[in-house]
CSV table of C-alpha atoms and ligand atoms in Angstrom, one decimal:
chain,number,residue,atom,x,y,z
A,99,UNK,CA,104.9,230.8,-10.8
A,100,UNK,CA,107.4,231.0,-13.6
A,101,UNK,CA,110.7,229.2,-13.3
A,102,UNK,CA,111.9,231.7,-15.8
A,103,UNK,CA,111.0,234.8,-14.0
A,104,UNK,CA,112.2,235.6,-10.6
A,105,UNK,CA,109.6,236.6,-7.8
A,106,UNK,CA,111.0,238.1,-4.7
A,107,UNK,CA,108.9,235.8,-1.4
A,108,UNK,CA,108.2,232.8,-1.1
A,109,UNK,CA,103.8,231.9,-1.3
A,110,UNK,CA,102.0,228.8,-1.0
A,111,UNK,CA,102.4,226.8,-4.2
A,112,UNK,CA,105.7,228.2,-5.5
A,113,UNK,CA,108.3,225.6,-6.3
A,114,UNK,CA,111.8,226.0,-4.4
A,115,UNK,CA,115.1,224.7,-4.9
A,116,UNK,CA,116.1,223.6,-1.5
A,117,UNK,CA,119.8,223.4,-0.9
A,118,UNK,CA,120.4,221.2,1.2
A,119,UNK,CA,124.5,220.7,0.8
A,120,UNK,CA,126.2,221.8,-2.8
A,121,UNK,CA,125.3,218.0,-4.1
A,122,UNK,CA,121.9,217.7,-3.0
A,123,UNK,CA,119.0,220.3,-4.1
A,124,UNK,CA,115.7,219.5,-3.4
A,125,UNK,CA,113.0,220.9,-5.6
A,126,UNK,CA,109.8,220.6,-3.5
A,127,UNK,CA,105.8,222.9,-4.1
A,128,UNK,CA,105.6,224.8,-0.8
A,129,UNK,CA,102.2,223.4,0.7
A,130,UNK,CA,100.7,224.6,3.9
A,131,UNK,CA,100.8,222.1,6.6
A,132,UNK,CA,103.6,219.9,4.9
A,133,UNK,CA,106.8,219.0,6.4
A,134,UNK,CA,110.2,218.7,4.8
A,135,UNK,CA,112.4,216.2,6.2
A,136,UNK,CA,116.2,216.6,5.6
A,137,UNK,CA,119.1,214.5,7.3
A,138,UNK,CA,120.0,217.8,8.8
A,139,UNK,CA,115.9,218.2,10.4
A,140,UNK,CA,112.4,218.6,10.0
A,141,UNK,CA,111.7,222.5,8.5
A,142,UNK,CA,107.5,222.9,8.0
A,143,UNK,CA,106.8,224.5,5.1
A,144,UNK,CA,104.5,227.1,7.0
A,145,UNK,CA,108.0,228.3,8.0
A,146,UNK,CA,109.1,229.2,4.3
A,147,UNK,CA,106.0,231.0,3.6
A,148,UNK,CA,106.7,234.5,3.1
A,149,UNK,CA,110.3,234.6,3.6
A,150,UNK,CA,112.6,236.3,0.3
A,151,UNK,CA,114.1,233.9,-1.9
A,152,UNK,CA,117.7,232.9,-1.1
A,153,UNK,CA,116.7,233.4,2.6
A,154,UNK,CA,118.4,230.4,5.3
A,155,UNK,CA,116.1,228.7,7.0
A,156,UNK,CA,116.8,227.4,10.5
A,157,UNK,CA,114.9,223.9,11.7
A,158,UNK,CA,112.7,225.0,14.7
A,159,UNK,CA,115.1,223.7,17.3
A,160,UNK,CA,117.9,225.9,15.3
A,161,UNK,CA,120.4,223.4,14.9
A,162,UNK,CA,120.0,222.4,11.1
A,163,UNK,CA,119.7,224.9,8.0
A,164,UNK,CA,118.8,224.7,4.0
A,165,UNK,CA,119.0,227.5,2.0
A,166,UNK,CA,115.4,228.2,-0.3
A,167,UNK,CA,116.6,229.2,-3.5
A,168,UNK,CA,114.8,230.8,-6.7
A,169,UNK,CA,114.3,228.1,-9.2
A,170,UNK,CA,116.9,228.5,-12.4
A,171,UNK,CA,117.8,226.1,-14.8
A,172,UNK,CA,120.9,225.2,-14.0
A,173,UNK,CA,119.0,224.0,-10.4
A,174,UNK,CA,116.8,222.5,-11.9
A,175,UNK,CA,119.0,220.7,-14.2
A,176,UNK,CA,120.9,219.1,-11.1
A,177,UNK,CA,117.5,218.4,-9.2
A,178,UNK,CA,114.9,217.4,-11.9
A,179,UNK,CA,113.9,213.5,-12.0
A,180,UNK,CA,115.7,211.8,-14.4
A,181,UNK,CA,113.9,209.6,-17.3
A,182,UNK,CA,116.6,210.0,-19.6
A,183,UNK,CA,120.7,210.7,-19.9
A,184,UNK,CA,120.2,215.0,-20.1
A,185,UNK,CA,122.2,217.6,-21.6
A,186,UNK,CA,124.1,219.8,-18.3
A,187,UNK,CA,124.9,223.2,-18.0
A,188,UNK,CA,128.0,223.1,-19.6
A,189,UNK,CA,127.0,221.7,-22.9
A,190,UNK,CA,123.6,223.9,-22.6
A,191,UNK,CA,125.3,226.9,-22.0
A,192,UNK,CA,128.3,226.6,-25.1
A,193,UNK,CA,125.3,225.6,-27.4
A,194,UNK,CA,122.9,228.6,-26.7
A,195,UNK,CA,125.5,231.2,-27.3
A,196,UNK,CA,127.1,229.2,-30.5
A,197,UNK,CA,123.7,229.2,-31.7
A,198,UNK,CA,122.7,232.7,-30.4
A,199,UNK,CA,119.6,231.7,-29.1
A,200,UNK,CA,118.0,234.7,-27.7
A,201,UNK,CA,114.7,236.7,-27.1
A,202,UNK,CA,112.3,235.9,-29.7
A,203,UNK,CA,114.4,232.6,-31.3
A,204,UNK,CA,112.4,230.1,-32.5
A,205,UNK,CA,113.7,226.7,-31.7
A,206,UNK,CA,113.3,223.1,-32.8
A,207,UNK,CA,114.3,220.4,-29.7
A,208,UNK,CA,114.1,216.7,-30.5
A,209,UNK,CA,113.7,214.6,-28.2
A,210,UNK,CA,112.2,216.5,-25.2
A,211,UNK,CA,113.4,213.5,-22.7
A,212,UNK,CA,113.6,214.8,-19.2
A,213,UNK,CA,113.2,218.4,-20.5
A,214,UNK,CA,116.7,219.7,-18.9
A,215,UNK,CA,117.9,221.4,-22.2
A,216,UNK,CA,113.9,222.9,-22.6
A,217,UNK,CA,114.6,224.7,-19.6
A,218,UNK,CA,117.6,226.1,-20.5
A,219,UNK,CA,116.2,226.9,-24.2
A,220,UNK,CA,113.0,228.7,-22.5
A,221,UNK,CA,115.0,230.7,-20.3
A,222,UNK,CA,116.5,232.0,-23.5
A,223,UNK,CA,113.9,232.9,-26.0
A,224,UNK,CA,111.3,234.3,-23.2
A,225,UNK,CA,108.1,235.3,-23.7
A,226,UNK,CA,108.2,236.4,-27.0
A,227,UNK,CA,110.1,233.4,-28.6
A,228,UNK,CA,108.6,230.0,-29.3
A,229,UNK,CA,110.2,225.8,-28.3
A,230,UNK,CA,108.9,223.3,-30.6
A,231,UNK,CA,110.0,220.2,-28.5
A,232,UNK,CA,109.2,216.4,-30.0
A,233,UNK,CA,109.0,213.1,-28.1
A,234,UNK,CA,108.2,209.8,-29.2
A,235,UNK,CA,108.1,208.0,-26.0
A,236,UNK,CA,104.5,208.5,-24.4
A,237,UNK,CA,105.4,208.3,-20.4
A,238,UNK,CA,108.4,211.0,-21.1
A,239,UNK,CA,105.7,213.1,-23.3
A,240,UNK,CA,103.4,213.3,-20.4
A,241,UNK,CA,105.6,213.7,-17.9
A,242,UNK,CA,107.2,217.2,-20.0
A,243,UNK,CA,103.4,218.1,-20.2
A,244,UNK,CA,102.8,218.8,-16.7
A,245,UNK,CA,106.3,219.7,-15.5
A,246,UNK,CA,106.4,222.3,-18.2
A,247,UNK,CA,102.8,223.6,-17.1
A,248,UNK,CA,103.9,223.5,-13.8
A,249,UNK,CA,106.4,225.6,-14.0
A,250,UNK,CA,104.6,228.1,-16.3
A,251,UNK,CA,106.5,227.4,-19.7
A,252,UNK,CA,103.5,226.7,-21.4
A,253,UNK,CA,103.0,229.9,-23.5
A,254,UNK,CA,106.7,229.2,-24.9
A,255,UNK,CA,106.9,225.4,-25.1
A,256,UNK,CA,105.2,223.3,-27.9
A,257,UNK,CA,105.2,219.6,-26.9
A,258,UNK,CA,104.7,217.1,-29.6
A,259,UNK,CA,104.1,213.6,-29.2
A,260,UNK,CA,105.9,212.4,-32.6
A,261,UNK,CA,108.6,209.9,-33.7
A,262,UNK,CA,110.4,212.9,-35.7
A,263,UNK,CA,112.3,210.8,-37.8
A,264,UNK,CA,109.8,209.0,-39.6
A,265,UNK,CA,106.9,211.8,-39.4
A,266,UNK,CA,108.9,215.3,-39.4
A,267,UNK,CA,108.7,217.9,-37.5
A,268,UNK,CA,105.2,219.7,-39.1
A,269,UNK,CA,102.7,220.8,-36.9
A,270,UNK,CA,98.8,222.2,-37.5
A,271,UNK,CA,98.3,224.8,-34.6
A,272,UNK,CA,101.0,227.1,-36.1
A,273,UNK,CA,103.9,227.8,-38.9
A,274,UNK,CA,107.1,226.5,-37.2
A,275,UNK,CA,109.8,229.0,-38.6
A,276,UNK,CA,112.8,228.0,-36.4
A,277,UNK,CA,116.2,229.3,-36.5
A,278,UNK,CA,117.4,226.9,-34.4
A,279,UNK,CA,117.6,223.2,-34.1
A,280,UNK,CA,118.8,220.8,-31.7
A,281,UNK,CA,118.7,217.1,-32.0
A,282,UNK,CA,119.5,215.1,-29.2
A,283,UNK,CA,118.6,211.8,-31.0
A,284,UNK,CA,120.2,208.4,-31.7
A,285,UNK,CA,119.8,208.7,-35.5
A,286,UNK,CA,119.7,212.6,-36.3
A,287,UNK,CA,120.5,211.5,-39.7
A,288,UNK,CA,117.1,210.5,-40.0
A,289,UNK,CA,115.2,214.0,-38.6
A,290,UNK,CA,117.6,216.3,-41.3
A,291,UNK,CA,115.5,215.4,-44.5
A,292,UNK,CA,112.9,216.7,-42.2
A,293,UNK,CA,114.0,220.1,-41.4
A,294,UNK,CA,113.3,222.6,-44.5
A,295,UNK,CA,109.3,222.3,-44.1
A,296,UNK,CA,109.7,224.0,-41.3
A,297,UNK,CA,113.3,226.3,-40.5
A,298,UNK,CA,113.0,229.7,-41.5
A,299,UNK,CA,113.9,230.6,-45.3
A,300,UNK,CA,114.5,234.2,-44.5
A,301,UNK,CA,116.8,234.1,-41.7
A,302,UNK,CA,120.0,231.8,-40.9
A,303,UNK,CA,119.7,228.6,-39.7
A,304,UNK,CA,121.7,227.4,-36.8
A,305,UNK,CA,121.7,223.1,-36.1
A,306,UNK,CA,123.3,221.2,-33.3
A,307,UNK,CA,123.8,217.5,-33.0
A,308,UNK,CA,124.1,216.1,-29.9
A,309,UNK,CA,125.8,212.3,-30.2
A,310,UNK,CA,127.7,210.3,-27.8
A,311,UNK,CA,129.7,208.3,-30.7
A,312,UNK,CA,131.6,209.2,-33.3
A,313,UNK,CA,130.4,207.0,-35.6
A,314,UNK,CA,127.6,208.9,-35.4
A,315,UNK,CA,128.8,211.8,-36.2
A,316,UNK,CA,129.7,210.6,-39.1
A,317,UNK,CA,126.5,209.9,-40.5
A,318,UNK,CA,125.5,213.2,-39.4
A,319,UNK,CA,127.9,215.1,-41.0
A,320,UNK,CA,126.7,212.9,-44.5
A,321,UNK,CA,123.3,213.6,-43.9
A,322,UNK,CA,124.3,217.6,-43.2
A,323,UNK,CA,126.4,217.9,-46.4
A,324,UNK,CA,123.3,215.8,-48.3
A,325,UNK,CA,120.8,218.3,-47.5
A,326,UNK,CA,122.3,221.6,-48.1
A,327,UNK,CA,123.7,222.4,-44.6
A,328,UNK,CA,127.1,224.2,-44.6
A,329,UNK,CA,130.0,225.0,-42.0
A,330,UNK,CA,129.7,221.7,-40.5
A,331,UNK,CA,131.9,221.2,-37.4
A,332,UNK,CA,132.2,219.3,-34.1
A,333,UNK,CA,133.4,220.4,-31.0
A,334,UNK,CA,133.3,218.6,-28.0
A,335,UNK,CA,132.9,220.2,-24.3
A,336,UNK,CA,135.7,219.3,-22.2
A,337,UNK,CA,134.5,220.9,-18.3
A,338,UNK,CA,137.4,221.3,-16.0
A,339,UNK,CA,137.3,223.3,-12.7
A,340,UNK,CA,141.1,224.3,-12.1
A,341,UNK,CA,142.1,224.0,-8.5
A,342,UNK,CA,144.6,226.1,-7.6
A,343,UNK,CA,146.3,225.8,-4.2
A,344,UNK,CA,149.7,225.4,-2.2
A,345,UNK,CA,151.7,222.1,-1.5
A,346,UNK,CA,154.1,221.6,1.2
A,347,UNK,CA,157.5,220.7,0.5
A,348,UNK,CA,158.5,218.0,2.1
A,349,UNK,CA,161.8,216.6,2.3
A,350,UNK,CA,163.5,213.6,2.7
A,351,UNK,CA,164.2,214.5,6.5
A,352,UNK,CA,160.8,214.9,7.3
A,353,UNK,CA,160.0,211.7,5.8
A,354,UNK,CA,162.6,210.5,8.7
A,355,UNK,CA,161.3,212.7,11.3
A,356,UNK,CA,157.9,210.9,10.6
A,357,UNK,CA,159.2,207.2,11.1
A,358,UNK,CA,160.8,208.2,14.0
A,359,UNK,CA,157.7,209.5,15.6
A,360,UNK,CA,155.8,206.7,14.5
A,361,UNK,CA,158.5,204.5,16.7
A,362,UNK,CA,158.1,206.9,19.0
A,363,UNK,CA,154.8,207.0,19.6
A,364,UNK,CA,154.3,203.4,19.8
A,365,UNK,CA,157.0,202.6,21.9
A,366,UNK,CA,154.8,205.0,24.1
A,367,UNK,CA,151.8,203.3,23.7
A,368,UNK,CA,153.0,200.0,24.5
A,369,UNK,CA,154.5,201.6,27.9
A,370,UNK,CA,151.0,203.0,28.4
A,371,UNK,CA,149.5,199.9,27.7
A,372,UNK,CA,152.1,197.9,30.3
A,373,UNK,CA,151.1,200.5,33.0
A,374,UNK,CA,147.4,200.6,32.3
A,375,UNK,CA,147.7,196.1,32.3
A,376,UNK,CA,149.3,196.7,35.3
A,377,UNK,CA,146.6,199.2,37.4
A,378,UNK,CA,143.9,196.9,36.1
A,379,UNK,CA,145.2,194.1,37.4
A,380,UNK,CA,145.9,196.4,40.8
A,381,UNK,CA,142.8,196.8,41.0
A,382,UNK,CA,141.3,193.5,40.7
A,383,UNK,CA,143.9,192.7,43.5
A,384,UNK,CA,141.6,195.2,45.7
A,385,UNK,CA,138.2,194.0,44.0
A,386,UNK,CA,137.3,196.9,42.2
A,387,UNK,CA,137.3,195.1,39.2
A,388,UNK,CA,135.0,197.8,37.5
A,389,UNK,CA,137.2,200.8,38.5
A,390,UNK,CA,138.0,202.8,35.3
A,391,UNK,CA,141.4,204.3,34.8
A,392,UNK,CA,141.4,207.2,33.1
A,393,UNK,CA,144.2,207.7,30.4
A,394,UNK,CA,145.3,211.5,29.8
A,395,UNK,CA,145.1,212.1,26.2
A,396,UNK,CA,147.3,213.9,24.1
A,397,UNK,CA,146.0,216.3,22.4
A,398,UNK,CA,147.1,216.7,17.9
A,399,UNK,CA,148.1,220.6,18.7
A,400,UNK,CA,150.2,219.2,21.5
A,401,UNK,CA,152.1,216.6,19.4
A,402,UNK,CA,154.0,219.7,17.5
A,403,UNK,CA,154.3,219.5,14.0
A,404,UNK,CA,154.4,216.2,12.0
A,405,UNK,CA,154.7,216.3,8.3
A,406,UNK,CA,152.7,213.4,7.4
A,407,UNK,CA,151.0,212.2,10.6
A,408,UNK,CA,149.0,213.9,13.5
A,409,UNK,CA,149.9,216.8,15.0
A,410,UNK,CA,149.6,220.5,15.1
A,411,UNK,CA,147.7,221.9,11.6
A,412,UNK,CA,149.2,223.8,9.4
A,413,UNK,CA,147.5,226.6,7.8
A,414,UNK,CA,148.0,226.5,3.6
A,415,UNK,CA,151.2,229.2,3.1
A,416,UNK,CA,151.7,229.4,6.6
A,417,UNK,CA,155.3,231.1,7.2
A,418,UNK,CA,158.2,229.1,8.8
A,419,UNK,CA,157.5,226.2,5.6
A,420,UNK,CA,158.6,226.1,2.3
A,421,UNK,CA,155.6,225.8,-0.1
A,422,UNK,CA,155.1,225.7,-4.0
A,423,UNK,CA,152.0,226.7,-5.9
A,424,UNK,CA,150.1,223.6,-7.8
A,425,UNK,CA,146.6,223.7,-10.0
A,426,UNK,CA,144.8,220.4,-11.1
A,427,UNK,CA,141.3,219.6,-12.2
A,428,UNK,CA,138.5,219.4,-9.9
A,429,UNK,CA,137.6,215.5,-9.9
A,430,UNK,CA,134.1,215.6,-10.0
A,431,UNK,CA,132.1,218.0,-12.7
A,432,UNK,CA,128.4,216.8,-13.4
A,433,UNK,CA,128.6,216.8,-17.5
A,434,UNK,CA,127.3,213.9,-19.7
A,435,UNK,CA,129.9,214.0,-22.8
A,436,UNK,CA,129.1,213.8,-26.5
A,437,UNK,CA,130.0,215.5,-29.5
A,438,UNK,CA,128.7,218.5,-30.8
A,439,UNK,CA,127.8,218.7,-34.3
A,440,UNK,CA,127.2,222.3,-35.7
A,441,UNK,CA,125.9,223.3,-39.5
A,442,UNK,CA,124.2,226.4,-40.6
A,443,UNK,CA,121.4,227.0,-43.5
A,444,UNK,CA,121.8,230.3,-45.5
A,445,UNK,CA,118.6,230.7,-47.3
A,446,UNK,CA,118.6,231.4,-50.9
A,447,UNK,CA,118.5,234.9,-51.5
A,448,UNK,CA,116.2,235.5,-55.0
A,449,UNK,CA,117.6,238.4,-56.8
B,778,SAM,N1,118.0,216.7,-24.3
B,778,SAM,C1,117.2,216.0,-23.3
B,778,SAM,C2,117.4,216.6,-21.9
B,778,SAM,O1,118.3,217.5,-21.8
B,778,SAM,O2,116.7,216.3,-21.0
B,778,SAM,C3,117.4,214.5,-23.2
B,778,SAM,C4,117.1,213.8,-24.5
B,778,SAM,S1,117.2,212.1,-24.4
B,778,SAM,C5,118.9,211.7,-24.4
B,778,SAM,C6,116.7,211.5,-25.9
B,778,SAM,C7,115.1,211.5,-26.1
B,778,SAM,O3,114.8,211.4,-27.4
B,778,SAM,C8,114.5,210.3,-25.4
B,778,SAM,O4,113.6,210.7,-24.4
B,778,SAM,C9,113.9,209.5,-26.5
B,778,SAM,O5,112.7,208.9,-26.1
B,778,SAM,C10,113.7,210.6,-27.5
B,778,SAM,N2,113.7,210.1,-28.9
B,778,SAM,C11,114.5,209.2,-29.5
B,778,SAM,N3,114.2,209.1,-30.8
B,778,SAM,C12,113.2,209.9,-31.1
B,778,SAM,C13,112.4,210.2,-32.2
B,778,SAM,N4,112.7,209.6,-33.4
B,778,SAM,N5,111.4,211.1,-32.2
B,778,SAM,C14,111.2,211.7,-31.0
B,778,SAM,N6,111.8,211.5,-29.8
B,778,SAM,C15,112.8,210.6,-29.9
């Protein structure tokens, strides 16, 4: 199967994204016979065979359920095994569109590491486009190999095994011809001088630089300027998820009503506590030492309303409460920042 085209049902062999709860995604190859186990239960994967993409599966005692999605990726950017810090969706997805990569783009990727940006790329240029994708370190090289393979990018990925910035980007099999470049490498400075043997000199040219520092960027920019690259600017993606919701208002009154409860309450629990001292020690009197004494319990909706502590819950807006609208940041958002260097080459047009 092809991670980049969607199949309807589930077969024997297909890789799945299991979602297991919005954090954790599993990516597993169905195998007949084999048994996932989640914290939520055991589901075989017999059980998945045949079933439509997207479907909910149920364990067999019907308790537990995952969801089997389609592999993207964006899933398979928040699943894959790490080797290496990777570029997320929110940076992928501003840098394809800033470099229109589309159908048929021909794009130059150093270095590959754990091939979460390759996805992305692949997904983009489809069949008819071409990924020229270098990296140096031998275990990460192999490792893109057969997940690429695997997931049936090979007639659109190129995997070099190649320290770009001492030995370029040339290849034998094939002219390169890219119109896009992106560098996610410490010294990108050093890959530049590289690039006109093999970006396009008919077409634009579109390069992104992806560096944590800005001292970095720096000697990028130098090295863009040096070697004929234009529009040079850097942008940074800043994710935020706006939360938008309604407070309470809560006054200084209820903030009184709430100590007093508090009082309240223990002043009850210390009378329950006398009374319950007191049965025990009744019925030790009568030797039934292991008699249990059942204490009635109160239950939260039967407190009424507390502000701050328990009691009865409060629907958000509910009527009767005076409420005002607020919208912050979602804390958490799964981005790895750096700074985006962008330059485009205009070839020289003989007249
Ligand atoms: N963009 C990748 C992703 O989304 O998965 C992550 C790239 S990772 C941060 C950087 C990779 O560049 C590392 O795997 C490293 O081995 C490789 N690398 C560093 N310098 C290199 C060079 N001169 N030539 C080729 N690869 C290099």
């Amino acid at each position: 199967m092809s991670i980049t085209k969607y199949k309807d049902t589930i077969e024997n062999g297909d890789l799945i994204m299991v979602y297991i709860s919005r954090l954790h995604i599993k990516p597993i190859v169905v195998q007949q016979g084999e048994v996932l186990n989640t914290r939520f239960g055991s589901f075989p994967h017999d059980s998945m065979i045949g079933l439509k993409y997207g479907a909910q599966l149920l364990t067999p005692k019907g308790k537990g359920f995952v969801y089997l999605l389609h592999p993207t990726p964006e899933l398979w950017t928040v699943s894959l095994p790490h080797r290496t810090q990777i570029v997320y969706t929110p940076d992928s997805s501003y840098i394809l569109q800033r470099m229109n990569v589309i159908g048929g783009s021909r794009v130059i990727e150093a270095g590959t590491g754990s091939g979460s940006f390759t996805h992305a790329f692949a997904r983009n240029v489809g069949q008819s486009g071409r990924i020229f994708t270098y990296e140096f370190h031998e275990a990460r090289y192999k490792q893109a190999v057969q997940e690429f393979g695997d997931h049936g990018l090979n007639d659109m990925v190129v995997v070099t095994h190649r320290d770009v910035c001492s030995q370029g980007f040339v290849i034998t099999q094939e002219k390169i011809d890219a119109d896009s470049v992106f560098l996610d490498l410490p010294s990108p400075w050093d890959a530049i001088p590289h690039l006109d043997e093999v970006i396009s000199q008919k077409r634009q040219v579109d390069i992104c630089c992806f560096s944590p520092c800005v001292e970095q960027v720096m000697k990028t920019v130098e090295s863009l300027h040096e070697n004929g690259w234009t529009q040079v600017e850097m942008t940074e993606v800043s994710s935020l998820v706006w939360e938008s919701r309604k407070e309470m208002i809560r006054e200084v009154d209820d903030a009184l009503k709430r100590l007093k409860d508090v009082k309240k309450r223990q002043k009850e629990g210390i009378e329950k506590l006398k009374e319950l001292a007191k049965a025990k020690a009744k019925a030790k009197a009568e030797m039934k030492s292991d008699t249990y004494i059942k204490q009635p319990k109160l239950k939260d909706r039967d407190r009424g309303y507390n502000p701050f502590g328990k009691g009865r819950r409060i629907a958000e807006g509910e009527e009767g409460f005076d409420w005002f609208n607020v919208s912050k940041t979602e804390r958490e958002i799964k981005s790895h920042t750096s700074y985006l260097t962008f330059a485009v080459k205009v070839p020289q047009l003989q007249l």
